[in-house]
CSV table of N, CA and C in Angstrom, one decimal:
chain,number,residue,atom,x,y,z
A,6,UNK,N,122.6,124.6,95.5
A,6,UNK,CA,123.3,125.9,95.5
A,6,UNK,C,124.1,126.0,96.7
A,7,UNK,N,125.5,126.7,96.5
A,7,UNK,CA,126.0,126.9,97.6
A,7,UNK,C,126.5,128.5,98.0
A,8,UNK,N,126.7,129.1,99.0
A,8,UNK,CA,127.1,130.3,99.1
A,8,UNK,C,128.3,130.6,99.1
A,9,UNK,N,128.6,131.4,98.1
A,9,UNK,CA,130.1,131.8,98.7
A,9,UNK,C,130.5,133.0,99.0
A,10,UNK,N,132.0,133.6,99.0
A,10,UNK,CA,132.2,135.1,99.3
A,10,UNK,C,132.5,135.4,98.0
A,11,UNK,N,132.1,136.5,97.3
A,11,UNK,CA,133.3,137.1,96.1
A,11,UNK,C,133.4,138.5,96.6
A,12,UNK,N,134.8,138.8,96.0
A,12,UNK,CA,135.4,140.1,96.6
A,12,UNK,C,135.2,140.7,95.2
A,13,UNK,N,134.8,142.0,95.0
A,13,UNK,CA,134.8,142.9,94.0
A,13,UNK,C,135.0,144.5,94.2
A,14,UNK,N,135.9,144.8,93.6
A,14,UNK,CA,136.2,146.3,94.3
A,14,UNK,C,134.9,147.0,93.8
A,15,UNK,N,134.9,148.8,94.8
A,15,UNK,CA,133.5,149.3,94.7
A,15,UNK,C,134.2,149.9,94.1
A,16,UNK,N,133.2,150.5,93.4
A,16,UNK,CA,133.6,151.8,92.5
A,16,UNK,C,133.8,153.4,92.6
A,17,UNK,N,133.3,153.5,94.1
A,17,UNK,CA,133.3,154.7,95.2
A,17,UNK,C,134.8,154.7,95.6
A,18,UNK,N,135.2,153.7,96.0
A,18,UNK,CA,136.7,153.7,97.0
A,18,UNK,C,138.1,153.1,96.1
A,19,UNK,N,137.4,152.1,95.1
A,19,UNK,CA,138.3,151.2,94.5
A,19,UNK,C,138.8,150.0,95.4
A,20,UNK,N,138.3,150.3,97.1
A,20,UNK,CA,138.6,149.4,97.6
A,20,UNK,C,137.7,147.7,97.8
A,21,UNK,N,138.4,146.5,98.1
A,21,UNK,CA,137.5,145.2,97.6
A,21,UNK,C,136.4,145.1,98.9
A,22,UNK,N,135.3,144.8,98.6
A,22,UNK,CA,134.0,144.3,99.5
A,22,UNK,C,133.4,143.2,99.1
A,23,UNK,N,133.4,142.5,100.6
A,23,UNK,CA,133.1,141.3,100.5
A,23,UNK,C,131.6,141.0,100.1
A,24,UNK,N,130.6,140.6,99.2
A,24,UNK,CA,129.9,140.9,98.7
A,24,UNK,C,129.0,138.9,98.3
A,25,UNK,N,128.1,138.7,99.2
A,25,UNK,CA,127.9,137.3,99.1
A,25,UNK,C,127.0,137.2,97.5
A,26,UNK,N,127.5,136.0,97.5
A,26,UNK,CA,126.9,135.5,95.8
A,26,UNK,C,126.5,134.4,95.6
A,27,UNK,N,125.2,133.7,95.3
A,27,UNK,CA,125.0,132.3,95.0
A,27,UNK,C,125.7,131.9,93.8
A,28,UNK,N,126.5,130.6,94.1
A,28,UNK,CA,127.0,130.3,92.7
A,28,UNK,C,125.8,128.8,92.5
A,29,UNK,N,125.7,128.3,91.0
A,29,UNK,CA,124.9,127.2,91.2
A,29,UNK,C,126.1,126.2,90.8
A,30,UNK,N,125.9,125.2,91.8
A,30,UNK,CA,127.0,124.0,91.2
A,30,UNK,C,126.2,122.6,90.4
A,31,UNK,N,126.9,122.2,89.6
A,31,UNK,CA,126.6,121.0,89.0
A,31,UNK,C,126.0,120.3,89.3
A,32,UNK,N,125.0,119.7,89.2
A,32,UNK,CA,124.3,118.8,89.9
A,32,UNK,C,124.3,117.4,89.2
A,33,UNK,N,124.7,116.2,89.5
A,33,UNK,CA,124.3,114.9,89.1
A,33,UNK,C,122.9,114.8,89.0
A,34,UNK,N,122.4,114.1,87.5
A,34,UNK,CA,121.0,113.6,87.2
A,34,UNK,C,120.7,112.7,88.4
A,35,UNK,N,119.8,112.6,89.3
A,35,UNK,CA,119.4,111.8,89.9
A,35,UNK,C,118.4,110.9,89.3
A,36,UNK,N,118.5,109.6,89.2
A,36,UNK,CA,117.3,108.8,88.9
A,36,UNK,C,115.9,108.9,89.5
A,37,UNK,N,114.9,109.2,88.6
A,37,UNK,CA,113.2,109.1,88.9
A,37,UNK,C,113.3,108.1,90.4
A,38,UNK,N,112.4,108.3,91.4
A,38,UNK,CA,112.0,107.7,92.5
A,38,UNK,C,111.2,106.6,91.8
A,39,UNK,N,111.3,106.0,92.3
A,39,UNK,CA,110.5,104.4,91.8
A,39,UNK,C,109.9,104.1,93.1
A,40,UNK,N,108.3,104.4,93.2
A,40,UNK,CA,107.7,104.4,94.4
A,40,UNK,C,106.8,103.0,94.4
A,41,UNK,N,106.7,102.3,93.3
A,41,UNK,CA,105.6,101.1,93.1
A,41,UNK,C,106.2,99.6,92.2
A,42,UNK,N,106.3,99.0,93.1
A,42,UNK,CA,107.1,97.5,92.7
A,42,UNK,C,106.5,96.5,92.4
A,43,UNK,N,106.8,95.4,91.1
A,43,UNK,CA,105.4,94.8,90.6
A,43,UNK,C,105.8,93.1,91.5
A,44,UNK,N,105.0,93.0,91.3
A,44,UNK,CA,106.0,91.3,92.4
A,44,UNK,C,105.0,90.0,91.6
A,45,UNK,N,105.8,88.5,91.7
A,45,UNK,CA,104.6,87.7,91.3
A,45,UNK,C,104.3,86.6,92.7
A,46,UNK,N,103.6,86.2,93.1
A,46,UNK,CA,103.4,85.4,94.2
A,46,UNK,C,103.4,84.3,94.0
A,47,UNK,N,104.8,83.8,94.9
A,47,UNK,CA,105.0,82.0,94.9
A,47,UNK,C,103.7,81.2,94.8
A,48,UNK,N,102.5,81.1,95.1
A,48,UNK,CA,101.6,80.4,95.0
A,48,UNK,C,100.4,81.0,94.5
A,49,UNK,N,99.9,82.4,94.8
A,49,UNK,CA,98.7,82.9,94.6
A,49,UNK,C,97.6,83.5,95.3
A,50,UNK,N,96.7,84.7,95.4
A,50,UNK,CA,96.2,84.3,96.2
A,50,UNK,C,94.8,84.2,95.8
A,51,UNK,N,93.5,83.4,96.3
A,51,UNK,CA,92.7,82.4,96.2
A,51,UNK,C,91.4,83.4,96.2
A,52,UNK,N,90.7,84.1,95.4
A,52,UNK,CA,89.6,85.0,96.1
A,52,UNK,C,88.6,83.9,96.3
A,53,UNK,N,87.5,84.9,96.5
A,53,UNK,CA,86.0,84.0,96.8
A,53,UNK,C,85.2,83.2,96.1
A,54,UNK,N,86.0,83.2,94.8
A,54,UNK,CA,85.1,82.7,93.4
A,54,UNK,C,86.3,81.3,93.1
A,55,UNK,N,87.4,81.4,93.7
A,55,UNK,CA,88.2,80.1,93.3
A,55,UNK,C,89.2,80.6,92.4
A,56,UNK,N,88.9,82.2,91.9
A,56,UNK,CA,90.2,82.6,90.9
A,56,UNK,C,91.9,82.8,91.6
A,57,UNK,N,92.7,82.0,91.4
A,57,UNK,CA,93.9,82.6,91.8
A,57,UNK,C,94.7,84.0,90.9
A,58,UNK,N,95.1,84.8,91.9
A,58,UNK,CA,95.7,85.7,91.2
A,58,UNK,C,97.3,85.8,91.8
A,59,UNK,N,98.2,85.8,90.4
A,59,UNK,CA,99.3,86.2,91.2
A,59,UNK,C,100.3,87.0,91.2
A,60,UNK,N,100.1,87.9,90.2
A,60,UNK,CA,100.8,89.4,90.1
A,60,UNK,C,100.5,90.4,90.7
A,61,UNK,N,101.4,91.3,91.3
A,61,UNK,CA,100.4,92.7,91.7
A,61,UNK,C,101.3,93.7,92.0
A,62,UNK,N,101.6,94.5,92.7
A,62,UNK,CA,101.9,96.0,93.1
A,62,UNK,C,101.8,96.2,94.5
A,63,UNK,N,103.3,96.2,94.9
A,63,UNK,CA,103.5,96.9,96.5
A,63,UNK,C,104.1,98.3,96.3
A,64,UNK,N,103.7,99.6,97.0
A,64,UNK,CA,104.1,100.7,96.9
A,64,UNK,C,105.1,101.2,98.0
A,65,UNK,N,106.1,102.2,97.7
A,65,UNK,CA,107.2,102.1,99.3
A,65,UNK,C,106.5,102.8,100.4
A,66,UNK,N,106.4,102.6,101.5
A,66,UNK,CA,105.8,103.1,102.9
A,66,UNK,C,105.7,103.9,102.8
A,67,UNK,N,105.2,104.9,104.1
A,67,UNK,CA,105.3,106.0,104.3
A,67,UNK,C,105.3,106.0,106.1
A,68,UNK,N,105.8,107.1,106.6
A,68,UNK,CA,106.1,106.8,107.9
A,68,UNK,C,104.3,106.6,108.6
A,69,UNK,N,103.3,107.4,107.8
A,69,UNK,CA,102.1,107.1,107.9
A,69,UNK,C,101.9,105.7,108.3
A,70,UNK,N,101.9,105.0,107.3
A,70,UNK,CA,102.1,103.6,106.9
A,70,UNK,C,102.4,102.7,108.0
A,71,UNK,N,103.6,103.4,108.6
A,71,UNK,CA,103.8,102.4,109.8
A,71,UNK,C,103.5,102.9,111.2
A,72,UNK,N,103.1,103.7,111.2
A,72,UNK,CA,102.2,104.5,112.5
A,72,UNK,C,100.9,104.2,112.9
A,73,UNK,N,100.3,104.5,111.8
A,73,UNK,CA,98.9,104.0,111.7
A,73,UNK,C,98.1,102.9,112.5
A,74,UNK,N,98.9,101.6,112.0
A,74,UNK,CA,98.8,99.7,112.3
A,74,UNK,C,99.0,100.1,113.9
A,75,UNK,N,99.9,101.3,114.3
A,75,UNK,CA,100.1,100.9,116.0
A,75,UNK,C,99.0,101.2,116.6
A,76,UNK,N,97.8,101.9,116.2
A,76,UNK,CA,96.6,102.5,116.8
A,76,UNK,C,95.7,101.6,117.1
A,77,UNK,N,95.7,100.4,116.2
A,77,UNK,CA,94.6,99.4,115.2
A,77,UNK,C,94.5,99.0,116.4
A,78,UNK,N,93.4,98.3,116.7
A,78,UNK,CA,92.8,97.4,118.3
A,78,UNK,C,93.3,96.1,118.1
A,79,UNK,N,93.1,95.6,116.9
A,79,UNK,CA,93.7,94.3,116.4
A,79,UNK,C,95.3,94.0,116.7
A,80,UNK,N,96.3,94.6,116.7
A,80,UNK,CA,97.5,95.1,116.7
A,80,UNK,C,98.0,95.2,117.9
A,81,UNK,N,97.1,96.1,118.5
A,81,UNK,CA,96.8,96.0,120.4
A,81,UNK,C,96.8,94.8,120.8
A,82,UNK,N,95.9,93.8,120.6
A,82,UNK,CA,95.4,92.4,121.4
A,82,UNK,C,96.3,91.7,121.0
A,83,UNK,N,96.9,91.6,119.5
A,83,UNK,CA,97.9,90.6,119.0
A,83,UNK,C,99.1,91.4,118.0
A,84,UNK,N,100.2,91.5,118.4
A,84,UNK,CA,101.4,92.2,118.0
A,84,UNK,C,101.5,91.5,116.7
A,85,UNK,N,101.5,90.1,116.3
A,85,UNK,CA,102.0,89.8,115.0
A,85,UNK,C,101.0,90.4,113.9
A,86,UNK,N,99.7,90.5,114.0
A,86,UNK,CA,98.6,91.2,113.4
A,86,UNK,C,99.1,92.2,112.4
A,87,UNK,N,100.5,92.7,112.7
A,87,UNK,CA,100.9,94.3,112.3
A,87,UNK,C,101.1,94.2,111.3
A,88,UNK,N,101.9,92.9,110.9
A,88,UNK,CA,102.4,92.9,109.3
A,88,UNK,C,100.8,92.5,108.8
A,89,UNK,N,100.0,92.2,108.8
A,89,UNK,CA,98.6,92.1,107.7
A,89,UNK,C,98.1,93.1,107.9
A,90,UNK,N,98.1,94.0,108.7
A,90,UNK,CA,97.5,95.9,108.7
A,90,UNK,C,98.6,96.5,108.0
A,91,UNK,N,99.8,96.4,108.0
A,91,UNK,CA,100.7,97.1,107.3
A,91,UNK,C,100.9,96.5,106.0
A,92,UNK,N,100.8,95.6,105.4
A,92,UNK,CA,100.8,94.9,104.3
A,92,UNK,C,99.7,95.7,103.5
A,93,UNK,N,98.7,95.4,104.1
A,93,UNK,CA,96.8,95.8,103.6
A,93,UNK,C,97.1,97.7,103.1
A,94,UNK,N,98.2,97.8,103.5
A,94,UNK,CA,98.4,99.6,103.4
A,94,UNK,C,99.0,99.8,101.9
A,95,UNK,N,99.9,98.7,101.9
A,95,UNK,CA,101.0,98.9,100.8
A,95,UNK,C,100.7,98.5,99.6
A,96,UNK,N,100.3,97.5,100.0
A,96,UNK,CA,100.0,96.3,98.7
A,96,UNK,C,98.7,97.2,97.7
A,97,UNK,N,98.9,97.8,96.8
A,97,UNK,CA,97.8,98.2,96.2
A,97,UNK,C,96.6,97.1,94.8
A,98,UNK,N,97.4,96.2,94.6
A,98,UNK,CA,96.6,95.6,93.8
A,98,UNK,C,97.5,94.0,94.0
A,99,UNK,N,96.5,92.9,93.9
A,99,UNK,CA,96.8,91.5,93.7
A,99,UNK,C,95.8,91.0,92.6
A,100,UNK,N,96.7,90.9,91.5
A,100,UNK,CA,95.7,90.2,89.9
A,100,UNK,C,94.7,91.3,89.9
A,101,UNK,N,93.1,91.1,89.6
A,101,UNK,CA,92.6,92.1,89.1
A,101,UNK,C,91.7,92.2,90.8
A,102,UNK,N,92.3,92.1,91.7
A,102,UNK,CA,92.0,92.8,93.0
A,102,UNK,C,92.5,94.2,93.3
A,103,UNK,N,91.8,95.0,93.5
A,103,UNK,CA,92.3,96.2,93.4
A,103,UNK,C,91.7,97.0,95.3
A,104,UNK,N,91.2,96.2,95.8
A,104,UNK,CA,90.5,96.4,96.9
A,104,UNK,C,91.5,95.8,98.1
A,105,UNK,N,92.7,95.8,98.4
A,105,UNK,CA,93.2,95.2,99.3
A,105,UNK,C,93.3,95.6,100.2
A,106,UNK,N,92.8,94.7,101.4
A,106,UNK,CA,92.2,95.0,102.6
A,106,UNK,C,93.2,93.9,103.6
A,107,UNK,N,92.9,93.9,105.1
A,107,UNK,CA,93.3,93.5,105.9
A,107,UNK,C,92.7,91.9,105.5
A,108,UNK,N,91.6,91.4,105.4
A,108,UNK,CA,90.8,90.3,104.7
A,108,UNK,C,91.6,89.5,104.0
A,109,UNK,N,92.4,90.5,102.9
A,109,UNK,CA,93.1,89.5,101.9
A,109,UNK,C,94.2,89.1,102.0
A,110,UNK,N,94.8,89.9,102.8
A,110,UNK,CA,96.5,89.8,103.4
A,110,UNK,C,96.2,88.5,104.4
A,111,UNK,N,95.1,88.2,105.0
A,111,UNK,CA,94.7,87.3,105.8
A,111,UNK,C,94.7,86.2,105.4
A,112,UNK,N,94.2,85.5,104.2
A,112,UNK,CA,93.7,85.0,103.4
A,112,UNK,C,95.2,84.8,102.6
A,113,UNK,N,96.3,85.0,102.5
A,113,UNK,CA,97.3,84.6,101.9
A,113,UNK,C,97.6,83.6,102.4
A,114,UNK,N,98.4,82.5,102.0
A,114,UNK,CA,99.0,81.0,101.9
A,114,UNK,C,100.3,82.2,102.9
A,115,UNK,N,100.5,80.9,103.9
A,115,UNK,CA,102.1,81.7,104.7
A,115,UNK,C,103.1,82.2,104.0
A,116,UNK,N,103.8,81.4,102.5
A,116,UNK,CA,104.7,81.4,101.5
A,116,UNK,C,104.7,82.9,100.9
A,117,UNK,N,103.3,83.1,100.5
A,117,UNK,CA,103.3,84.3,99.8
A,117,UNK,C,103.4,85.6,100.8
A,118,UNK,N,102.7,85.4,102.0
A,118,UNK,CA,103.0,86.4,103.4
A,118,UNK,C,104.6,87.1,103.3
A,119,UNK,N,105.0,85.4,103.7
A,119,UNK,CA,106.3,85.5,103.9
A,119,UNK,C,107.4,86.4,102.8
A,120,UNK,N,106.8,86.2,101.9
A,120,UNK,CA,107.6,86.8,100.2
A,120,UNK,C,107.0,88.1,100.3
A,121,UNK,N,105.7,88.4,100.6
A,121,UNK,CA,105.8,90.4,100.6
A,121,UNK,C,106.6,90.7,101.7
A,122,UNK,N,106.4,90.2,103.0
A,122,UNK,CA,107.1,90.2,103.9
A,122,UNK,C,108.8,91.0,103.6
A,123,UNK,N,109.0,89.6,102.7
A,123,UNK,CA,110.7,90.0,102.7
A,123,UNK,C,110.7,91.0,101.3
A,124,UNK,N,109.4,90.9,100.8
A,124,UNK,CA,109.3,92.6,99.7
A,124,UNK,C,109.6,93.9,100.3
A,125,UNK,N,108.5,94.0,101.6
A,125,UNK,CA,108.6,95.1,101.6
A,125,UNK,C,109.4,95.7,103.0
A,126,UNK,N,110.4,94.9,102.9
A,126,UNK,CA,111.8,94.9,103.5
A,126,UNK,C,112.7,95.4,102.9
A,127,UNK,N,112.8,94.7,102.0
A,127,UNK,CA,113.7,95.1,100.5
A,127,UNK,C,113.8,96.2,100.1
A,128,UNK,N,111.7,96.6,99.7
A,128,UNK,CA,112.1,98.1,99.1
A,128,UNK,C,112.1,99.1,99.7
A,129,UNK,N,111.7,99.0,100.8
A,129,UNK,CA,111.8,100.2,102.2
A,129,UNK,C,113.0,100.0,102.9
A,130,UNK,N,113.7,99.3,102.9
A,130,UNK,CA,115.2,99.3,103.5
A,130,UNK,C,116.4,99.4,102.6
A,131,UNK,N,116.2,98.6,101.5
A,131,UNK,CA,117.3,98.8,100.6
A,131,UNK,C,117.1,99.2,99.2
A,132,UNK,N,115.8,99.7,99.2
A,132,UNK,CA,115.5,100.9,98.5
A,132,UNK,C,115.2,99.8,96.7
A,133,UNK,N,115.6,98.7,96.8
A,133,UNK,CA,115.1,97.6,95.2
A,133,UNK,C,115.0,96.5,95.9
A,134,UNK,N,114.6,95.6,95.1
A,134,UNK,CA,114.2,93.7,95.0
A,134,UNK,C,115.1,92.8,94.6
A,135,UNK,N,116.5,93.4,94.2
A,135,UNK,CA,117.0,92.7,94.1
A,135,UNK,C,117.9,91.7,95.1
A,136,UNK,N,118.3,90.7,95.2
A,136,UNK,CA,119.1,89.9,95.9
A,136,UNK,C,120.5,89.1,94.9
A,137,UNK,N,121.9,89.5,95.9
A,137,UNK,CA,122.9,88.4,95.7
A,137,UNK,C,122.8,86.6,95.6
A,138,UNK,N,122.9,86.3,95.2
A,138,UNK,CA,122.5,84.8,95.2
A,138,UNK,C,124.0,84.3,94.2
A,139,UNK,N,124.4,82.7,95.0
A,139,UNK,CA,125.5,82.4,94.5
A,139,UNK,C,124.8,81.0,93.5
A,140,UNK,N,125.7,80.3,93.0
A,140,UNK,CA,125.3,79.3,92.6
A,140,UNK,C,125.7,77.8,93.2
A,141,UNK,N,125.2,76.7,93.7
A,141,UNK,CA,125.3,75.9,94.3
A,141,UNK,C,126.9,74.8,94.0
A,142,UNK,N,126.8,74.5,92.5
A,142,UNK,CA,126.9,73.9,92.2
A,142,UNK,C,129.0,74.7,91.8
A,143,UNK,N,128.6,76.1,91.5
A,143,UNK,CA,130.1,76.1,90.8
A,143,UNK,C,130.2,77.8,92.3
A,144,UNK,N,129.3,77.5,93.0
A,144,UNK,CA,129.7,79.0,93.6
A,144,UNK,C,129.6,80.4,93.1
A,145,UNK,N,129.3,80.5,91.8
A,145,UNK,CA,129.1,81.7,91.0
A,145,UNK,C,128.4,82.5,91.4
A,146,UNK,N,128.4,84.2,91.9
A,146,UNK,CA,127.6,84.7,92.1
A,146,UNK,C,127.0,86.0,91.3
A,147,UNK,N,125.6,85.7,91.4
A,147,UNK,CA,125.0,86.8,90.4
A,147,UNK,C,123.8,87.4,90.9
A,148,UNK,N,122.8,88.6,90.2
A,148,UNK,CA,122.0,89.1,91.1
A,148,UNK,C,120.7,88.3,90.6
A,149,UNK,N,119.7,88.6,91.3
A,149,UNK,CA,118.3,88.4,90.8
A,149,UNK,C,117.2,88.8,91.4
A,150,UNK,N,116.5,89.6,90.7
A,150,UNK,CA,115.1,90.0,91.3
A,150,UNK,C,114.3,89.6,92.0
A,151,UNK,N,114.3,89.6,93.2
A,151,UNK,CA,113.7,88.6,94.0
A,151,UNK,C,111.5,88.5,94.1
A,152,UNK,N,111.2,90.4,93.3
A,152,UNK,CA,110.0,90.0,93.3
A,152,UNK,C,109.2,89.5,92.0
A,153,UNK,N,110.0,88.4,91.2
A,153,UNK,CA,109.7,87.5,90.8
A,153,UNK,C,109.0,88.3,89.2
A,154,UNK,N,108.1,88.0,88.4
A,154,UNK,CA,108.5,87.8,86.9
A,154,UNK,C,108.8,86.4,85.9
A,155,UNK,N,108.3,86.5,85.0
A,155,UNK,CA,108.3,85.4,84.1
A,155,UNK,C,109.4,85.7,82.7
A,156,UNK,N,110.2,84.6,83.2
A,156,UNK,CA,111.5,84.3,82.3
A,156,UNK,C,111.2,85.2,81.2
A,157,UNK,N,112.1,85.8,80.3
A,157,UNK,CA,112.5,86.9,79.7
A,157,UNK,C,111.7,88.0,79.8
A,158,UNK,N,111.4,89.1,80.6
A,158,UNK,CA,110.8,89.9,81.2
A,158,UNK,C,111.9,90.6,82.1
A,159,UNK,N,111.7,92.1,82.0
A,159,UNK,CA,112.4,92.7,82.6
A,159,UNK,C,111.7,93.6,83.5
């Protein structure tokens, strides 16, 4: 809504008074917030039983999120520590892990680190997963999801 002036004579004087009025203006549909992004993991990760899992759900920060990890003693003693406390925040589920903890973020293969890593870059910075990518061979370029998915799946 925005305020404006309308002038309307009174009916006492006949003279015009400036008389404030909300008008409502149009609003563009905004698209639903999309707060939870499903991703697949280049390699997997390995629980205690030998099951690989490699699907799961990163959700977008919160300034909480990244405040938090700065408290952590772990985080204190060693600065890189921060992305597996801040990861362990976001990441709500890997395969039918539903418990993710600083443990399991630990426990990832570098590759897959590295890929939430540049996840949850993506969707807290540029708000989707997708990436420009050209083609090698003819230069073509086109987009692609970068948190991964199995061929015809959207």
């Amino acid at each position: 809504m925005r305020r404006v002036m309308a002038s309307a004579p009174t009916a006492a004087s006949g003279s015009a008074s400036a008389d404030e009025a909300l008008v409502e203006e149009p609003r563009a549909e905004r698209p639903k917030l999309r707060t939870e992004f499903a991703f697949e993991l280049p390699r997997g990760y390995v629980d205690d039983e030998g099951k690989v899992h490699h699907s799961g759900v990163m959700r977008l920060a919160t300034a909480r999120d990244e405040l938090v990890p700065l408290r952590d003693d772990r985080v204190r003693e060693n600065s890189a520590f921060l992305t597996v406390v801040l990861l362990a925040r976001v990441v709500t589920r890997i395969g039918d892990v539903t418990d993710v903890h600083a443990g399991v973020i630990e426990n990832l293969f570098a590759s897959d680190l590295a890929f939430l890593q540049d996840m949850y870059r993506r969707i807290n910075s540029e708000g989707h997963t997708r990436a420009g990518v050209a083609c090698p061979e003819c230069g073509h370029g086109f987009v692609v999801d970068v948190a991964g998915g199995r061929l015809g799946e959207s």
